[in-house]
């Protein structure tokens, strides 16, 4: 087996990312892009790729990390985020569930079928509020090709066609207070991201989230990886089918209101974050009365 050449591999992976950014015009001149930086391989590659892309386009970068409050896990990711942002000369804004919401994920996860439910809601909420306060034009996330396929199949399995409008390498502006998302790794396979980190000896957070095995995403990920081994090209075939779906006119419109409690954009009268906080608060009160 031929030895993998680091320079050739780096050229391949960054050229693919650059082409995606250019083709979809994910970034425009003089914009401020906020990178959601967890310290994992995907978000770290996104940070490095967007730093490199500044050679071709004049725009600004800032990074945002969110500490969900997972004991023995998240601190390693924050360290990697701090190190990579410092090495690249990019400002890092650090946030946490405890600081912004008043509780850590470890405090509330047991109230839900999967810890990923409140984690995803509050992480997105904090990222959006922080990016909006910073005046960011877009939030860049580390969603790779595998993540996109998994999300598509999850929504498909649940019959949640509204979520289809959230797929693709960029999300349009649908509310003044909702910062649009871009996904520079949208067509980059997860295995390529891992190879890049290893070949370049990048400081990344390698551990799996201790709660991830409970999620539907983890089961779909395992299913896809097992079948990709047996039927090579399966993921690409799914992605190609997915892209064809995206080319059709999408008549599913999302009308957003502002949450009556916190003012954040939501499709309901109360946003999911406030809804969960109410449930958590009620549960805490019931425990007090039980005692």
PDB file of C-alpha atoms in Angstrom:
ATOM      1  CA  UNK A   1       0.000   0.000   0.000  1.00  0.00           C
ATOM      2  CA  UNK A   2       1.445   3.368  -1.047  1.00  0.00           C
ATOM      3  CA  UNK A   3       2.314   5.818   1.710  1.00  0.00           C
ATOM      4  CA  UNK A   4      -0.095   8.734   1.938  1.00  0.00           C
ATOM      5  CA  UNK A   5       1.639  12.011   1.058  1.00  0.00           C
ATOM      6  CA  UNK A   6       0.707  14.716   3.564  1.00  0.00           C
ATOM      7  CA  UNK A   7       1.131  17.667   1.193  1.00  0.00           C
ATOM      8  CA  UNK A   8      -0.946  16.024  -1.558  1.00  0.00           C
ATOM      9  CA  UNK A   9      -3.657  15.102   0.918  1.00  0.00           C
ATOM     10  CA  UNK A  10      -3.766  18.620   2.359  1.00  0.00           C
ATOM     11  CA  UNK A  11      -4.007  20.059  -1.142  1.00  0.00           C
ATOM     12  CA  UNK A  12      -6.903  17.722  -1.923  1.00  0.00           C
ATOM     13  CA  UNK A  13      -8.914  18.405   1.218  1.00  0.00           C
ATOM     14  CA  UNK A  14      -8.459  22.194   1.259  1.00  0.00           C
ATOM     15  CA  UNK A  15      -9.130  22.470  -2.490  1.00  0.00           C
ATOM     16  CA  UNK A  16     -12.428  20.649  -2.000  1.00  0.00           C
ATOM     17  CA  UNK A  17     -13.415  22.950   0.860  1.00  0.00           C
ATOM     18  CA  UNK A  18     -12.363  26.052  -1.079  1.00  0.00           C
ATOM     19  CA  UNK A  19     -14.361  24.935  -4.112  1.00  0.00           C
ATOM     20  CA  UNK A  20     -17.484  24.441  -1.998  1.00  0.00           C
ATOM     21  CA  UNK A  21     -17.125  27.896  -0.417  1.00  0.00           C
ATOM     22  CA  UNK A  22     -16.628  29.462  -3.856  1.00  0.00           C
ATOM     23  CA  UNK A  23     -19.390  27.522  -5.640  1.00  0.00           C
ATOM     24  CA  UNK A  24     -22.064  28.341  -3.071  1.00  0.00           C
ATOM     25  CA  UNK A  25     -20.614  31.749  -2.136  1.00  0.00           C
ATOM     26  CA  UNK A  26     -20.702  30.717   1.511  1.00  0.00           C
ATOM     27  CA  UNK A  27     -18.596  33.730   2.495  1.00  0.00           C
ATOM     28  CA  UNK A  28     -18.670  37.231   1.078  1.00  0.00           C
ATOM     29  CA  UNK A  29     -16.237  40.135   1.253  1.00  0.00           C
ATOM     30  CA  UNK A  30     -15.935  41.890   4.645  1.00  0.00           C
ATOM     31  CA  UNK A  31     -18.203  39.480   6.490  1.00  0.00           C
ATOM     32  CA  UNK A  32     -17.583  38.340  10.068  1.00  0.00           C
ATOM     33  CA  UNK A  33     -17.734  34.558  10.326  1.00  0.00           C
ATOM     34  CA  UNK A  34     -18.166  32.944  13.749  1.00  0.00           C
ATOM     35  CA  UNK A  35     -16.798  29.387  13.877  1.00  0.00           C
ATOM     36  CA  UNK A  36     -18.536  27.031  16.314  1.00  0.00           C
ATOM     37  CA  UNK A  37     -15.401  25.530  17.845  1.00  0.00           C
ATOM     38  CA  UNK A  38     -15.834  22.451  20.055  1.00  0.00           C
ATOM     39  CA  UNK A  39     -12.217  21.322  19.808  1.00  0.00           C
ATOM     40  CA  UNK A  40     -13.162  18.166  17.900  1.00  0.00           C
ATOM     41  CA  UNK A  41     -11.624  17.291  14.533  1.00  0.00           C
ATOM     42  CA  UNK A  42     -14.469  18.715  12.411  1.00  0.00           C
ATOM     43  CA  UNK A  43     -14.691  22.137  14.018  1.00  0.00           C
ATOM     44  CA  UNK A  44     -10.893  22.437  14.187  1.00  0.00           C
ATOM     45  CA  UNK A  45     -10.551  21.648  10.463  1.00  0.00           C
ATOM     46  CA  UNK A  46     -13.262  24.227   9.752  1.00  0.00           C
ATOM     47  CA  UNK A  47     -11.279  26.837  11.689  1.00  0.00           C
ATOM     48  CA  UNK A  48      -8.023  26.011   9.849  1.00  0.00           C
ATOM     49  CA  UNK A  49      -9.768  25.944   6.454  1.00  0.00           C
ATOM     50  CA  UNK A  50     -11.438  29.330   6.939  1.00  0.00           C
ATOM     51  CA  UNK A  51      -8.178  30.826   8.182  1.00  0.00           C
ATOM     52  CA  UNK A  52      -6.500  29.590   4.965  1.00  0.00           C
ATOM     53  CA  UNK A  53      -9.345  30.899   2.802  1.00  0.00           C
ATOM     54  CA  UNK A  54      -8.567  34.430   3.975  1.00  0.00           C
ATOM     55  CA  UNK A  55      -5.749  34.263   1.411  1.00  0.00           C
ATOM     56  CA  UNK A  56      -8.440  34.531  -1.294  1.00  0.00           C
ATOM     57  CA  UNK A  57     -11.055  36.745   0.338  1.00  0.00           C
ATOM     58  CA  UNK A  58     -11.037  39.611   2.838  1.00  0.00           C
ATOM     59  CA  UNK A  59     -13.234  38.711   5.821  1.00  0.00           C
ATOM     60  CA  UNK A  60     -12.923  38.367   9.597  1.00  0.00           C
ATOM     61  CA  UNK A  61     -13.034  35.331  11.866  1.00  0.00           C
ATOM     62  CA  UNK A  62     -14.014  34.751  15.482  1.00  0.00           C
ATOM     63  CA  UNK A  63     -14.495  31.440  17.277  1.00  0.00           C
ATOM     64  CA  UNK A  64     -17.112  30.491  19.871  1.00  0.00           C
ATOM     65  CA  UNK A  65     -16.816  27.518  22.222  1.00  0.00           C
ATOM     66  CA  UNK A  66     -19.622  26.229  24.438  1.00  0.00           C
ATOM     67  CA  UNK A  67     -18.962  24.192  27.575  1.00  0.00           C
ATOM     68  CA  UNK A  68     -22.048  22.013  28.004  1.00  0.00           C
ATOM     69  CA  UNK A  69     -20.977  20.862  31.447  1.00  0.00           C
ATOM     70  CA  UNK A  70     -20.029  17.206  30.937  1.00  0.00           C
ATOM     71  CA  UNK A  71     -17.652  16.178  33.712  1.00  0.00           C
ATOM     72  CA  UNK A  72     -14.424  14.518  32.588  1.00  0.00           C
ATOM     73  CA  UNK A  73     -15.134  15.187  28.915  1.00  0.00           C
ATOM     74  CA  UNK A  74     -15.730  18.751  27.785  1.00  0.00           C
ATOM     75  CA  UNK A  75     -12.653  20.343  29.405  1.00  0.00           C
ATOM     76  CA  UNK A  76     -10.391  18.438  26.963  1.00  0.00           C
ATOM     77  CA  UNK A  77     -12.282  19.907  24.018  1.00  0.00           C
ATOM     78  CA  UNK A  78     -12.099  23.433  25.410  1.00  0.00           C
ATOM     79  CA  UNK A  79      -8.322  23.052  25.794  1.00  0.00           C
ATOM     80  CA  UNK A  80      -8.016  22.008  22.119  1.00  0.00           C
ATOM     81  CA  UNK A  81     -10.234  24.923  21.067  1.00  0.00           C
ATOM     82  CA  UNK A  82      -8.114  27.399  23.047  1.00  0.00           C
ATOM     83  CA  UNK A  83      -4.858  26.014  21.623  1.00  0.00           C
ATOM     84  CA  UNK A  84      -5.974  26.033  17.978  1.00  0.00           C
ATOM     85  CA  UNK A  85      -7.525  29.507  18.173  1.00  0.00           C
ATOM     86  CA  UNK A  86      -4.370  30.858  19.817  1.00  0.00           C
ATOM     87  CA  UNK A  87      -2.065  29.213  17.266  1.00  0.00           C
ATOM     88  CA  UNK A  88      -4.066  30.696  14.382  1.00  0.00           C
ATOM     89  CA  UNK A  89      -4.397  34.127  15.981  1.00  0.00           C
ATOM     90  CA  UNK A  90      -8.204  33.972  16.153  1.00  0.00           C
ATOM     91  CA  UNK A  91     -10.207  35.414  19.044  1.00  0.00           C
ATOM     92  CA  UNK A  92     -12.085  32.749  21.035  1.00  0.00           C
ATOM     93  CA  UNK A  93     -15.247  33.629  22.964  1.00  0.00           C
ATOM     94  CA  UNK A  94     -15.984  31.013  25.641  1.00  0.00           C
ATOM     95  CA  UNK A  95     -19.531  30.319  26.831  1.00  0.00           C
ATOM     96  CA  UNK A  96     -21.116  27.646  29.030  1.00  0.00           C
ATOM     97  CA  UNK A  97     -24.493  26.149  29.881  1.00  0.00           C
ATOM     98  CA  UNK A  98     -23.854  26.939  33.553  1.00  0.00           C
ATOM     99  CA  UNK A  99     -23.100  30.595  32.875  1.00  0.00           C
ATOM    100  CA  UNK A 100     -25.841  31.215  30.311  1.00  0.00           C
ATOM    101  CA  UNK A 101     -28.618  28.837  31.400  1.00  0.00           C
ATOM    102  CA  UNK A 102     -27.919  28.271  35.100  1.00  0.00           C
ATOM    103  CA  UNK A 103     -27.260  24.526  34.917  1.00  0.00           C
ATOM    104  CA  UNK A 104     -24.844  22.012  33.414  1.00  0.00           C
ATOM    105  CA  UNK A 105     -25.940  19.228  31.066  1.00  0.00           C
ATOM    106  CA  UNK A 106     -24.959  16.699  33.753  1.00  0.00           C
ATOM    107  CA  UNK A 107     -27.605  18.288  36.014  1.00  0.00           C
ATOM    108  CA  UNK A 108     -30.558  17.803  33.658  1.00  0.00           C
ATOM    109  CA  UNK A 109     -29.799  15.016  31.155  1.00  0.00           C
ATOM    110  CA  UNK A 110     -31.608  12.309  33.137  1.00  0.00           C
ATOM    111  CA  UNK A 111     -34.943  14.066  32.535  1.00  0.00           C
ATOM    112  CA  UNK A 112     -34.786  13.282  28.815  1.00  0.00           C
ATOM    113  CA  UNK A 113     -34.833  10.212  26.605  1.00  0.00           C
ATOM    114  CA  UNK A 114     -31.470  11.321  25.206  1.00  0.00           C
ATOM    115  CA  UNK A 115     -29.041  13.920  26.558  1.00  0.00           C
ATOM    116  CA  UNK A 116     -28.593  15.073  22.943  1.00  0.00           C
ATOM    117  CA  UNK A 117     -32.058  16.693  23.033  1.00  0.00           C
ATOM    118  CA  UNK A 118     -31.374  19.442  25.608  1.00  0.00           C
ATOM    119  CA  UNK A 119     -27.710  19.607  24.597  1.00  0.00           C
ATOM    120  CA  UNK A 120     -28.514  20.427  20.973  1.00  0.00           C
ATOM    121  CA  UNK A 121     -31.217  22.945  21.887  1.00  0.00           C
ATOM    122  CA  UNK A 122     -29.145  24.955  24.359  1.00  0.00           C
ATOM    123  CA  UNK A 123     -25.900  24.745  22.379  1.00  0.00           C
ATOM    124  CA  UNK A 124     -27.609  26.129  19.251  1.00  0.00           C
ATOM    125  CA  UNK A 125     -29.341  28.777  21.337  1.00  0.00           C
ATOM    126  CA  UNK A 126     -26.112  29.974  22.979  1.00  0.00           C
ATOM    127  CA  UNK A 127     -24.188  29.914  19.691  1.00  0.00           C
ATOM    128  CA  UNK A 128     -26.836  31.974  17.946  1.00  0.00           C
ATOM    129  CA  UNK A 129     -27.183  34.549  20.725  1.00  0.00           C
ATOM    130  CA  UNK A 130     -23.414  34.940  21.029  1.00  0.00           C
ATOM    131  CA  UNK A 131     -22.861  35.242  17.267  1.00  0.00           C
ATOM    132  CA  UNK A 132     -25.694  37.782  17.037  1.00  0.00           C
ATOM    133  CA  UNK A 133     -24.211  39.849  19.887  1.00  0.00           C
ATOM    134  CA  UNK A 134     -20.807  39.785  18.165  1.00  0.00           C
ATOM    135  CA  UNK A 135     -22.377  41.054  14.947  1.00  0.00           C
ATOM    136  CA  UNK A 136     -21.453  37.916  12.998  1.00  0.00           C
ATOM    137  CA  UNK A 137     -22.899  37.560   9.523  1.00  0.00           C
ATOM    138  CA  UNK A 138     -22.753  33.745   9.596  1.00  0.00           C
ATOM    139  CA  UNK A 139     -21.962  30.817  11.869  1.00  0.00           C
ATOM    140  CA  UNK A 140     -19.660  28.171  10.381  1.00  0.00           C
ATOM    141  CA  UNK A 141     -20.200  24.680  11.786  1.00  0.00           C
ATOM    142  CA  UNK A 142     -18.140  21.534  11.356  1.00  0.00           C
ATOM    143  CA  UNK A 143     -20.900  19.368   9.883  1.00  0.00           C
ATOM    144  CA  UNK A 144     -19.272  16.916   7.464  1.00  0.00           C
ATOM    145  CA  UNK A 145     -20.727  14.677   4.753  1.00  0.00           C
ATOM    146  CA  UNK A 146     -21.423  11.851   7.214  1.00  0.00           C
ATOM    147  CA  UNK A 147     -23.194  14.212   9.625  1.00  0.00           C
ATOM    148  CA  UNK A 148     -25.399  15.536   6.830  1.00  0.00           C
ATOM    149  CA  UNK A 149     -26.403  12.059   5.674  1.00  0.00           C
ATOM    150  CA  UNK A 150     -27.173  10.999   9.242  1.00  0.00           C
ATOM    151  CA  UNK A 151     -29.320  14.097   9.837  1.00  0.00           C
ATOM    152  CA  UNK A 152     -31.177  13.555   6.575  1.00  0.00           C
ATOM    153  CA  UNK A 153     -31.944   9.905   7.400  1.00  0.00           C
ATOM    154  CA  UNK A 154     -33.006  10.818  10.945  1.00  0.00           C
ATOM    155  CA  UNK A 155     -35.501  13.373   9.629  1.00  0.00           C
ATOM    156  CA  UNK A 156     -36.625  10.960   6.918  1.00  0.00           C
ATOM    157  CA  UNK A 157     -37.202   8.180   9.479  1.00  0.00           C
ATOM    158  CA  UNK A 158     -39.213  10.536  11.698  1.00  0.00           C
ATOM    159  CA  UNK A 159     -41.237  11.921   8.792  1.00  0.00           C
ATOM    160  CA  UNK A 160     -39.978  15.378   9.764  1.00  0.00           C
ATOM    161  CA  UNK A 161     -40.025  16.984   6.310  1.00  0.00           C
ATOM    162  CA  UNK A 162     -39.817  20.508   7.803  1.00  0.00           C
ATOM    163  CA  UNK A 163     -36.187  19.746   8.668  1.00  0.00           C
ATOM    164  CA  UNK A 164     -35.376  19.183   4.979  1.00  0.00           C
ATOM    165  CA  UNK A 165     -35.171  22.955   4.563  1.00  0.00           C
ATOM    166  CA  UNK A 166     -32.225  22.971   7.006  1.00  0.00           C
ATOM    167  CA  UNK A 167     -30.033  20.732   4.861  1.00  0.00           C
ATOM    168  CA  UNK A 168     -27.446  21.855   2.346  1.00  0.00           C
ATOM    169  CA  UNK A 169     -24.176  23.788   2.714  1.00  0.00           C
ATOM    170  CA  UNK A 170     -25.880  27.036   3.711  1.00  0.00           C
ATOM    171  CA  UNK A 171     -29.057  28.193   5.414  1.00  0.00           C
ATOM    172  CA  UNK A 172     -30.725  31.386   4.240  1.00  0.00           C
ATOM    173  CA  UNK A 173     -31.681  34.297   6.458  1.00  0.00           C
ATOM    174  CA  UNK A 174     -35.177  33.526   7.746  1.00  0.00           C
ATOM    175  CA  UNK A 175     -35.269  35.876  10.756  1.00  0.00           C
ATOM    176  CA  UNK A 176     -33.274  39.018  11.624  1.00  0.00           C
ATOM    177  CA  UNK A 177     -32.146  37.534  14.965  1.00  0.00           C
ATOM    178  CA  UNK A 178     -31.245  34.105  13.592  1.00  0.00           C
ATOM    179  CA  UNK A 179     -27.664  34.072  12.282  1.00  0.00           C
ATOM    180  CA  UNK A 180     -27.413  31.960   9.073  1.00  0.00           C
ATOM    181  CA  UNK A 181     -25.316  28.751   9.166  1.00  0.00           C
ATOM    182  CA  UNK A 182     -22.722  27.580   6.663  1.00  0.00           C
ATOM    183  CA  UNK A 183     -21.092  24.132   6.482  1.00  0.00           C
ATOM    184  CA  UNK A 184     -17.685  24.289   4.746  1.00  0.00           C
ATOM    185  CA  UNK A 185     -17.177  20.528   5.290  1.00  0.00           C
ATOM    186  CA  UNK A 186     -20.558  19.629   3.797  1.00  0.00           C
ATOM    187  CA  UNK A 187     -19.072  17.329   1.128  1.00  0.00           C
ATOM    188  CA  UNK A 188     -16.007  16.180   3.108  1.00  0.00           C
ATOM    189  CA  UNK A 189     -16.198  12.582   4.447  1.00  0.00           C
ATOM    190  CA  UNK A 190     -15.542  12.129   8.155  1.00  0.00           C
ATOM    191  CA  UNK A 191     -12.655   9.729   7.479  1.00  0.00           C
ATOM    192  CA  UNK A 192     -10.839  12.469   5.520  1.00  0.00           C
ATOM    193  CA  UNK A 193     -11.227  14.853   8.450  1.00  0.00           C
ATOM    194  CA  UNK A 194      -9.685  12.286  10.775  1.00  0.00           C
ATOM    195  CA  UNK A 195      -6.813  11.607   8.367  1.00  0.00           C
ATOM    196  CA  UNK A 196      -6.064  15.337   8.109  1.00  0.00           C
ATOM    197  CA  UNK A 197      -5.825  15.671  11.885  1.00  0.00           C
ATOM    198  CA  UNK A 198      -3.545  12.623  12.205  1.00  0.00           C
ATOM    199  CA  UNK A 199      -1.263  13.481   9.259  1.00  0.00           C
ATOM    200  CA  UNK A 200      -0.767  17.042  10.480  1.00  0.00           C
ATOM    201  CA  UNK A 201      -0.546  16.138  14.191  1.00  0.00           C
ATOM    202  CA  UNK A 202      -3.300  18.611  15.041  1.00  0.00           C
ATOM    203  CA  UNK A 203      -4.329  19.108  18.669  1.00  0.00           C
ATOM    204  CA  UNK A 204      -7.930  17.842  18.741  1.00  0.00           C
ATOM    205  CA  UNK A 205     -10.374  16.381  21.234  1.00  0.00           C
ATOM    206  CA  UNK A 206     -10.590  12.667  20.412  1.00  0.00           C
ATOM    207  CA  UNK A 207     -12.965  11.282  23.049  1.00  0.00           C
ATOM    208  CA  UNK A 208     -16.547  10.365  22.200  1.00  0.00           C
ATOM    209  CA  UNK A 209     -19.227  12.160  24.207  1.00  0.00           C
ATOM    210  CA  UNK A 210     -20.315   9.801  27.028  1.00  0.00           C
ATOM    211  CA  UNK A 211     -23.960  10.478  26.163  1.00  0.00           C
ATOM    212  CA  UNK A 212     -23.707   9.968  22.388  1.00  0.00           C
ATOM    213  CA  UNK A 213     -24.386   6.206  22.431  1.00  0.00           C
ATOM    214  CA  UNK A 214     -27.931   6.901  23.619  1.00  0.00           C
ATOM    215  CA  UNK A 215     -28.872   8.888  20.517  1.00  0.00           C
ATOM    216  CA  UNK A 216     -30.590   7.838  17.290  1.00  0.00           C
ATOM    217  CA  UNK A 217     -27.708   9.498  15.425  1.00  0.00           C
ATOM    218  CA  UNK A 218     -25.206   7.050  16.942  1.00  0.00           C
ATOM    219  CA  UNK A 219     -27.286   4.076  15.777  1.00  0.00           C
ATOM    220  CA  UNK A 220     -27.648   5.471  12.242  1.00  0.00           C
ATOM    221  CA  UNK A 221     -23.928   6.276  12.137  1.00  0.00           C
ATOM    222  CA  UNK A 222     -23.043   2.692  13.053  1.00  0.00           C
ATOM    223  CA  UNK A 223     -25.509   1.350  10.482  1.00  0.00           C
ATOM    224  CA  UNK A 224     -24.036   3.505   7.711  1.00  0.00           C
ATOM    225  CA  UNK A 225     -20.425   2.686   8.598  1.00  0.00           C
ATOM    226  CA  UNK A 226     -21.130  -1.054   8.728  1.00  0.00           C
ATOM    227  CA  UNK A 227     -22.868  -1.005   5.362  1.00  0.00           C
ATOM    228  CA  UNK A 228     -20.265   1.280   3.771  1.00  0.00           C
ATOM    229  CA  UNK A 229     -17.672  -1.385   4.567  1.00  0.00           C
ATOM    230  CA  UNK A 230     -19.796  -4.036   2.880  1.00  0.00           C
ATOM    231  CA  UNK A 231     -21.063  -1.851   0.033  1.00  0.00           C
ATOM    232  CA  UNK A 232     -18.391   0.803  -0.752  1.00  0.00           C
ATOM    233  CA  UNK A 233     -19.879   3.990  -2.189  1.00  0.00           C
ATOM    234  CA  UNK A 234     -23.144   3.710  -0.230  1.00  0.00           C
ATOM    235  CA  UNK A 235     -22.677   7.074   1.491  1.00  0.00           C
ATOM    236  CA  UNK A 236     -21.892   8.853  -1.765  1.00  0.00           C
ATOM    237  CA  UNK A 237     -24.988   7.330  -3.370  1.00  0.00           C
ATOM    238  CA  UNK A 238     -27.153   8.584  -0.500  1.00  0.00           C
ATOM    239  CA  UNK A 239     -25.573  12.023  -0.737  1.00  0.00           C
ATOM    240  CA  UNK A 240     -26.179  12.192  -4.500  1.00  0.00           C
ATOM    241  CA  UNK A 241     -29.834  11.257  -3.985  1.00  0.00           C
ATOM    242  CA  UNK A 242     -30.051  13.846  -1.250  1.00  0.00           C
ATOM    243  CA  UNK A 243     -28.606  16.543  -3.540  1.00  0.00           C
ATOM    244  CA  UNK A 244     -31.218  15.719  -6.186  1.00  0.00           C
ATOM    245  CA  UNK A 245     -33.935  16.257  -3.602  1.00  0.00           C
ATOM    246  CA  UNK A 246     -32.424  19.648  -2.758  1.00  0.00           C
ATOM    247  CA  UNK A 247     -32.684  20.749  -6.394  1.00  0.00           C
ATOM    248  CA  UNK A 248     -36.476  20.513  -6.313  1.00  0.00           C
ATOM    249  CA  UNK A 249     -38.445  23.593  -5.404  1.00  0.00           C
ATOM    250  CA  UNK A 250     -38.992  23.481  -1.656  1.00  0.00           C
ATOM    251  CA  UNK A 251     -42.428  24.841  -0.861  1.00  0.00           C
ATOM    252  CA  UNK A 252     -42.046  24.162   2.850  1.00  0.00           C
ATOM    253  CA  UNK A 253     -41.912  27.615   4.412  1.00  0.00           C
ATOM    254  CA  UNK A 254     -40.814  28.291   7.969  1.00  0.00           C
ATOM    255  CA  UNK A 255     -42.455  31.319   9.528  1.00  0.00           C
ATOM    256  CA  UNK A 256     -40.593  32.354  12.649  1.00  0.00           C
ATOM    257  CA  UNK A 257     -41.954  34.276  15.602  1.00  0.00           C
ATOM    258  CA  UNK A 258     -40.090  35.577  18.628  1.00  0.00           C
ATOM    259  CA  UNK A 259     -40.289  33.609  21.867  1.00  0.00           C
ATOM    260  CA  UNK A 260     -42.672  35.248  24.354  1.00  0.00           C
ATOM    261  CA  UNK A 261     -40.256  34.518  27.191  1.00  0.00           C
ATOM    262  CA  UNK A 262     -36.746  35.249  25.847  1.00  0.00           C
ATOM    263  CA  UNK A 263     -37.274  36.910  22.465  1.00  0.00           C
ATOM    264  CA  UNK A 264     -35.247  34.389  20.464  1.00  0.00           C
ATOM    265  CA  UNK A 265     -36.513  33.240  17.016  1.00  0.00           C
ATOM    266  CA  UNK A 266     -38.852  30.232  17.133  1.00  0.00           C
ATOM    267  CA  UNK A 267     -41.530  28.584  15.016  1.00  0.00           C
ATOM    268  CA  UNK A 268     -43.762  28.382  18.119  1.00  0.00           C
ATOM    269  CA  UNK A 269     -44.894  30.934  20.680  1.00  0.00           C
ATOM    270  CA  UNK A 270     -42.256  29.658  23.139  1.00  0.00           C
ATOM    271  CA  UNK A 271     -38.832  28.471  21.974  1.00  0.00           C
ATOM    272  CA  UNK A 272     -37.591  24.962  22.679  1.00  0.00           C
ATOM    273  CA  UNK A 273     -34.933  26.237  25.105  1.00  0.00           C
ATOM    274  CA  UNK A 274     -37.506  28.020  27.290  1.00  0.00           C
ATOM    275  CA  UNK A 275     -39.847  25.048  27.018  1.00  0.00           C
ATOM    276  CA  UNK A 276     -37.141  22.717  28.328  1.00  0.00           C
ATOM    277  CA  UNK A 277     -36.178  25.166  31.092  1.00  0.00           C
ATOM    278  CA  UNK A 278     -39.799  25.232  32.244  1.00  0.00           C
ATOM    279  CA  UNK A 279     -39.883  21.424  32.349  1.00  0.00           C
ATOM    280  CA  UNK A 280     -36.616  21.280  34.266  1.00  0.00           C
ATOM    281  CA  UNK A 281     -37.839  23.930  36.700  1.00  0.00           C
ATOM    282  CA  UNK A 282     -41.111  22.070  37.308  1.00  0.00           C
ATOM    283  CA  UNK A 283     -39.234  18.829  37.881  1.00  0.00           C
ATOM    284  CA  UNK A 284     -36.948  20.507  40.434  1.00  0.00           C
ATOM    285  CA  UNK A 285     -39.995  21.867  42.290  1.00  0.00           C
ATOM    286  CA  UNK A 286     -41.626  18.414  42.359  1.00  0.00           C
ATOM    287  CA  UNK A 287     -38.476  16.963  43.935  1.00  0.00           C
ATOM    288  CA  UNK A 288     -38.608  19.654  46.622  1.00  0.00           C
ATOM    289  CA  UNK A 289     -42.249  18.867  47.395  1.00  0.00           C
ATOM    290  CA  UNK A 290     -41.510  15.139  47.450  1.00  0.00           C
ATOM    291  CA  UNK A 291     -38.906  15.740  50.117  1.00  0.00           C
TER     292      UNK A 291
END
